[in-house]
PDB file of C-alpha atoms in Angstrom:
ATOM      1  CA  THR A   1     104.777  88.685 114.157  1.00 48.00           C
ATOM      2  CA  PHE A   2     106.400  88.787 110.749  1.00 55.00           C
ATOM      3  CA  GLU A   3     108.170  86.171 108.679  1.00 54.00           C
ATOM      4  CA  ILE A   4     110.909  86.989 106.201  1.00 58.00           C
ATOM      5  CA  ALA A   5     111.212  84.679 103.200  1.00 58.00           C
ATOM      6  CA  GLY A   6     114.702  84.098 101.910  1.00 56.00           C
ATOM      7  CA  LEU A   7     118.106  83.785 103.411  1.00 51.00           C
ATOM      8  CA  HIS A   8     120.227  86.606 104.746  1.00 51.00           C
ATOM      9  CA  VAL A   9     122.662  87.855 102.133  1.00 56.00           C
ATOM     10  CA  GLU A  10     125.820  89.634 103.234  1.00 61.00           C
ATOM     11  CA  GLY A  11     125.775  93.246 102.104  1.00 60.00           C
ATOM     12  CA  SER A  12     121.965  93.315 101.910  1.00 59.00           C
ATOM     13  CA  GLY A  13     121.763  96.208 104.347  1.00 63.00           C
ATOM     14  CA  ILE A  14     120.384  94.158 107.245  1.00 69.00           C
ATOM     15  CA  SER A  15     122.957  92.409 109.378  1.00 75.00           C
ATOM     16  CA  LYS A  16     122.567  88.849 110.644  1.00 76.00           C
ATOM     17  CA  GLU A  17     122.737  90.282 114.177  1.00 82.00           C
ATOM     18  CA  GLU A  18     119.744  92.571 113.487  1.00 81.00           C
ATOM     19  CA  ILE A  19     117.715  89.643 112.209  1.00 78.00           C
ATOM     20  CA  ASP A  20     118.685  87.583 115.267  1.00 83.00           C
ATOM     21  CA  ASP A  21     117.703  90.495 117.528  1.00 85.00           C
ATOM     22  CA  TRP A  22     114.298  90.753 115.808  1.00 80.00           C
ATOM     23  CA  ALA A  23     113.746  87.034 116.332  1.00 81.00           C
ATOM     24  CA  LYS A  24     114.735  87.270 120.033  1.00 86.00           C
ATOM     25  CA  ALA A  25     112.342  90.209 120.465  1.00 86.00           C
ATOM     26  CA  ARG A  26     109.639  88.088 118.738  1.00 80.00           C
ATOM     27  CA  LEU A  27     109.189  90.676 115.973  1.00 76.00           C
ATOM     28  CA  ILE A  28     109.767  87.994 113.349  1.00 76.00           C
ATOM     29  CA  GLU A  29     109.241  84.259 113.525  1.00 74.00           C
ATOM     30  CA  ARG A  30     111.850  83.165 111.040  1.00 69.00           C
ATOM     31  CA  CYS A  31     114.209  84.181 108.285  1.00 71.00           C
ATOM     32  CA  GLU A  32     114.987  81.159 106.184  1.00 71.00           C
ATOM     33  CA  ARG A  33     114.793  79.598 102.760  1.00 73.00           C
ATOM     34  CA  ILE A  34     111.213  78.732 101.805  1.00 76.00           C
ATOM     35  CA  ASP A  35     110.742  75.614  99.674  1.00 80.00           C
ATOM     36  CA  ASP A  36     106.919  75.444  99.692  1.00 84.00           C
ATOM     37  CA  ILE A  37     106.066  79.030  98.765  1.00 82.00           C
ATOM     38  CA  GLU A  38     102.325  78.386  98.457  1.00 85.00           C
ATOM     39  CA  ALA A  39     102.152  77.002 102.013  1.00 86.00           C
ATOM     40  CA  PHE A  40     104.240  79.967 103.172  1.00 84.00           C
ATOM     41  CA  TYR A  41     101.821  82.503 101.663  1.00 86.00           C
ATOM     42  CA  ASN A  42      98.804  80.559 102.913  1.00 86.00           C
ATOM     43  CA  SER A  43     100.182  80.764 106.456  1.00 85.00           C
ATOM     44  CA  GLY A  44     100.214  84.571 106.251  1.00 84.00           C
ATOM     45  CA  SER A  45      97.606  87.303 106.138  1.00 89.00           C
ATOM     46  CA  ILE A  46      99.158  90.280 104.342  1.00 91.00           C
ATOM     47  CA  LEU A  47     102.205  90.811 102.137  1.00 89.00           C
ATOM     48  CA  LEU A  48     104.294  93.808 103.176  1.00 88.00           C
ATOM     49  CA  LEU A  49     106.833  94.952 100.595  1.00 85.00           C
ATOM     50  CA  PRO A  50     108.347  98.232 101.766  1.00 83.00           C
ATOM     51  CA  SER A  51     111.344  97.778  99.465  1.00 77.00           C
ATOM     52  CA  TYR A  52     113.147 101.026  98.798  1.00 72.00           C
ATOM     53  CA  TYR A  53     114.432  99.995  95.376  1.00 69.00           C
ATOM     54  CA  ASP A  54     112.664  99.988  92.014  1.00 67.00           C
ATOM     55  CA  GLU A  55     113.051  96.313  91.250  1.00 65.00           C
ATOM     56  CA  GLY A  56     110.591  95.742  88.451  1.00 62.00           C
ATOM     57  CA  MET A  57     107.502  93.635  89.013  1.00 67.00           C
ATOM     58  CA  PRO A  58     108.432  91.150  91.750  1.00 74.00           C
ATOM     59  CA  ALA A  59     106.897  87.694  91.448  1.00 81.00           C
ATOM     60  CA  THR A  60     106.302  87.980  95.190  1.00 85.00           C
ATOM     61  CA  ILE A  61     103.317  90.264  94.638  1.00 88.00           C
ATOM     62  CA  MET A  62     101.761  88.019  91.995  1.00 88.00           C
ATOM     63  CA  GLU A  63     102.280  84.908  94.136  1.00 89.00           C
ATOM     64  CA  ALA A  64     100.851  86.533  97.255  1.00 91.00           C
ATOM     65  CA  GLN A  65      97.753  87.762  95.436  1.00 92.00           C
ATOM     66  CA  ALA A  66      97.242  84.311  93.909  1.00 91.00           C
ATOM     67  CA  CYS A  67      97.029  83.033  97.500  1.00 92.00           C
ATOM     68  CA  GLY A  68      94.532  85.767  98.393  1.00 93.00           C
ATOM     69  CA  LEU A  69      96.879  88.034 100.317  1.00 94.00           C
ATOM     70  CA  PRO A  70      96.275  91.775 100.192  1.00 96.00           C
ATOM     71  CA  CYS A  71      99.561  93.551  99.418  1.00 94.00           C
ATOM     72  CA  LEU A  72     100.954  96.679 101.001  1.00 93.00           C
ATOM     73  CA  VAL A  73     103.802  97.877  98.810  1.00 92.00           C
ATOM     74  CA  ASN A  74     106.130 100.832  98.505  1.00 89.00           C
ATOM     75  CA  ASN A  75     104.752 103.562  96.287  1.00 87.00           C
ATOM     76  CA  THR A  76     107.173 103.258  93.359  1.00 85.00           C
ATOM     77  CA  ALA A  77     106.536 103.600  89.638  1.00 79.00           C
ATOM     78  CA  CYS A  78     107.552 100.017  88.843  1.00 78.00           C
ATOM     79  CA  LEU A  79     104.860  98.597  91.147  1.00 81.00           C
ATOM     80  CA  ARG A  80     101.900 100.620  89.806  1.00 81.00           C
ATOM     81  CA  GLY A  81     100.556  97.659  87.832  1.00 82.00           C
ATOM     82  CA  ALA A  82     101.124  95.212  90.667  1.00 85.00           C
ATOM     83  CA  ILE A  83      98.049  95.920  92.768  1.00 90.00           C
ATOM     84  CA  LYS A  84      94.760  97.751  92.470  1.00 93.00           C
ATOM     85  CA  GLU A  85      94.865 100.589  95.001  1.00 94.00           C
ATOM     86  CA  GLY A  86      92.159 100.251  97.631  1.00 95.00           C
ATOM     87  CA  GLU A  87      90.950  96.897  96.244  1.00 96.00           C
ATOM     88  CA  THR A  88      93.817  94.410  96.418  1.00 95.00           C
ATOM     89  CA  GLY A  89      96.184  96.461  98.539  1.00 95.00           C
ATOM     90  CA  PHE A  90      97.735  99.851  99.061  1.00 96.00           C
ATOM     91  CA  PHE A  91     100.693 101.876  97.793  1.00 94.00           C
ATOM     92  CA  ILE A  92     102.495 103.399 100.764  1.00 94.00           C
ATOM     93  CA  PRO A  93     105.626 105.565 100.800  1.00 92.00           C
ATOM     94  CA  HIS A  94     108.342 103.389 102.361  1.00 87.00           C
ATOM     95  CA  THR A  95     109.243 106.084 104.917  1.00 90.00           C
ATOM     96  CA  ASN A  96     105.692 106.667 106.178  1.00 92.00           C
ATOM     97  CA  THR A  97     105.536 104.215 109.100  1.00 91.00           C
ATOM     98  CA  ASP A  98     102.299 105.715 110.405  1.00 95.00           C
ATOM     99  CA  MET A  99     100.584 104.947 107.115  1.00 95.00           C
ATOM    100  CA  TRP A 100     101.926 101.356 107.121  1.00 92.00           C
ATOM    101  CA  VAL A 101     100.441 100.854 110.589  1.00 93.00           C
ATOM    102  CA  GLU A 102      97.161 102.516 109.569  1.00 95.00           C
ATOM    103  CA  LYS A 103      96.717 100.261 106.531  1.00 95.00           C
ATOM    104  CA  ILE A 104      97.580  97.108 108.494  1.00 93.00           C
ATOM    105  CA  LYS A 105      94.931  98.112 111.041  1.00 94.00           C
ATOM    106  CA  GLU A 106      92.458  98.809 108.221  1.00 94.00           C
ATOM    107  CA  LEU A 107      92.954  95.243 106.975  1.00 94.00           C
ATOM    108  CA  SER A 108      92.469  93.820 110.482  1.00 92.00           C
ATOM    109  CA  ASP A 109      88.714  94.386 110.068  1.00 93.00           C
ATOM    110  CA  ILE A 110      87.562  90.904 109.000  1.00 94.00           C
ATOM    111  CA  GLU A 111      84.979  92.051 106.438  1.00 95.00           C
ATOM    112  CA  ASN A 112      87.423  94.503 104.888  1.00 95.00           C
ATOM    113  CA  TYR A 113      90.108  91.817 104.852  1.00 95.00           C
ATOM    114  CA  LYS A 114      87.794  89.302 103.130  1.00 95.00           C
ATOM    115  CA  ARG A 115      86.946  91.846 100.428  1.00 96.00           C
ATOM    116  CA  PHE A 116      90.647  92.548  99.746  1.00 96.00           C
ATOM    117  CA  SER A 117      91.555  88.850  99.886  1.00 95.00           C
ATOM    118  CA  ILE A 118      88.876  87.817  97.380  1.00 95.00           C
ATOM    119  CA  ALA A 119      89.762  90.710  95.058  1.00 95.00           C
ATOM    120  CA  SER A 120      93.463  89.786  95.247  1.00 94.00           C
ATOM    121  CA  ALA A 121      92.870  86.155  94.275  1.00 93.00           C
ATOM    122  CA  GLU A 122      90.484  87.139  91.469  1.00 93.00           C
ATOM    123  CA  ARG A 123      92.900  89.736  90.110  1.00 91.00           C
ATOM    124  CA  ALA A 124      95.812  87.301  90.139  1.00 88.00           C
ATOM    125  CA  THR A 125      93.751  84.719  88.261  1.00 85.00           C
ATOM    126  CA  LYS A 126      92.737  87.237  85.610  1.00 84.00           C
ATOM    127  CA  LYS A 127      95.841  89.413  85.286  1.00 80.00           C
ATOM    128  CA  PHE A 128      98.752  87.095  86.051  1.00 75.00           C
ATOM    129  CA  ASN A 129      97.459  83.911  84.414  1.00 68.00           C
ATOM    130  CA  GLU A 130     100.364  82.053  82.782  1.00 66.00           C
ATOM    131  CA  ASN A 131      98.315  80.793  79.823  1.00 68.00           C
ATOM    132  CA  LYS A 132      96.976  84.279  79.045  1.00 66.00           C
ATOM    133  CA  THR A 133     100.471  85.731  79.235  1.00 64.00           C
ATOM    134  CA  ASN A 134     101.851  83.053  76.912  1.00 63.00           C
ATOM    135  CA  LYS A 135      99.034  83.643  74.421  1.00 69.00           C
ATOM    136  CA  LYS A 136      99.718  87.395  74.432  1.00 67.00           C
ATOM    137  CA  ILE A 137     103.405  86.775  73.750  1.00 66.00           C
ATOM    138  CA  LEU A 138     102.642  84.363  70.900  1.00 68.00           C
ATOM    139  CA  ARG A 139     100.121  86.802  69.429  1.00 70.00           C
ATOM    140  CA  MET A 140     102.741  89.568  69.506  1.00 67.00           C
ATOM    141  CA  ILE A 141     105.295  87.309  67.816  1.00 67.00           C
ATOM    142  CA  PHE A 142     102.982  85.994  65.117  1.00 66.00           C
ATOM    143  CA  ASN A 143     101.354  89.337  64.435  1.00 68.00           C
ATOM    144  CA  SER A 144     104.670  91.051  63.891  1.00 62.00           C
ATOM    145  CA  ASP A 145     105.327  92.394  60.395  1.00 63.00           C
ATOM    146  CA  ILE A 146     108.528  90.354  60.070  1.00 62.00           C
ATOM    147  CA  VAL A 147     106.794  87.019  60.771  1.00 57.00           C
ATOM    148  CA  ILE A 148     103.841  87.892  58.534  1.00 57.00           C
ATOM    149  CA  GLN A 149     106.216  88.804  55.668  1.00 64.00           C
ATOM    150  CA  LYS A 150     108.185  85.557  56.080  1.00 63.00           C
ATOM    151  CA  LEU A 151     104.978  83.522  56.039  1.00 61.00           C
ATOM    152  CA  LYS A 152     103.813  85.283  52.863  1.00 67.00           C
ATOM    153  CA  ASN A 153     107.135  84.524  51.154  1.00 68.00           C
ATOM    154  CA  LYS A 154     106.850  80.759  51.729  1.00 62.00           C
TER     155      LYS A 154
END
């Protein structure tokens, strides 16, 4: 079964009735606000993000990988840096349901899953590390011509 993190938002495209029907049919376990996101990710196996919209780099993908979850995401330009194809997850066209099923089945092999899970956690630690990101930002700021010129003028 699937879990949906977050609350239903009117106008989101999925009605409350549809979500209730999915829960009754046991297709999803819950759709609610998640306060302990790490525990939520650790209770799962795979992150599925078939979102149709280009929404930038969602924190969801970084958080899931940090918890060792392989990620299956829609094949959109904005997500190209989010995962490493065939190592930490897969890019799948959102309309290709057969491919979504195929990749979920591929990750059901325990050895394959372990390989993806380890790679996901390692990649998140290296690529999405908060301290590294902060250092890069500071380096960009302090290596800018404007800052260097101001420091020389003091």
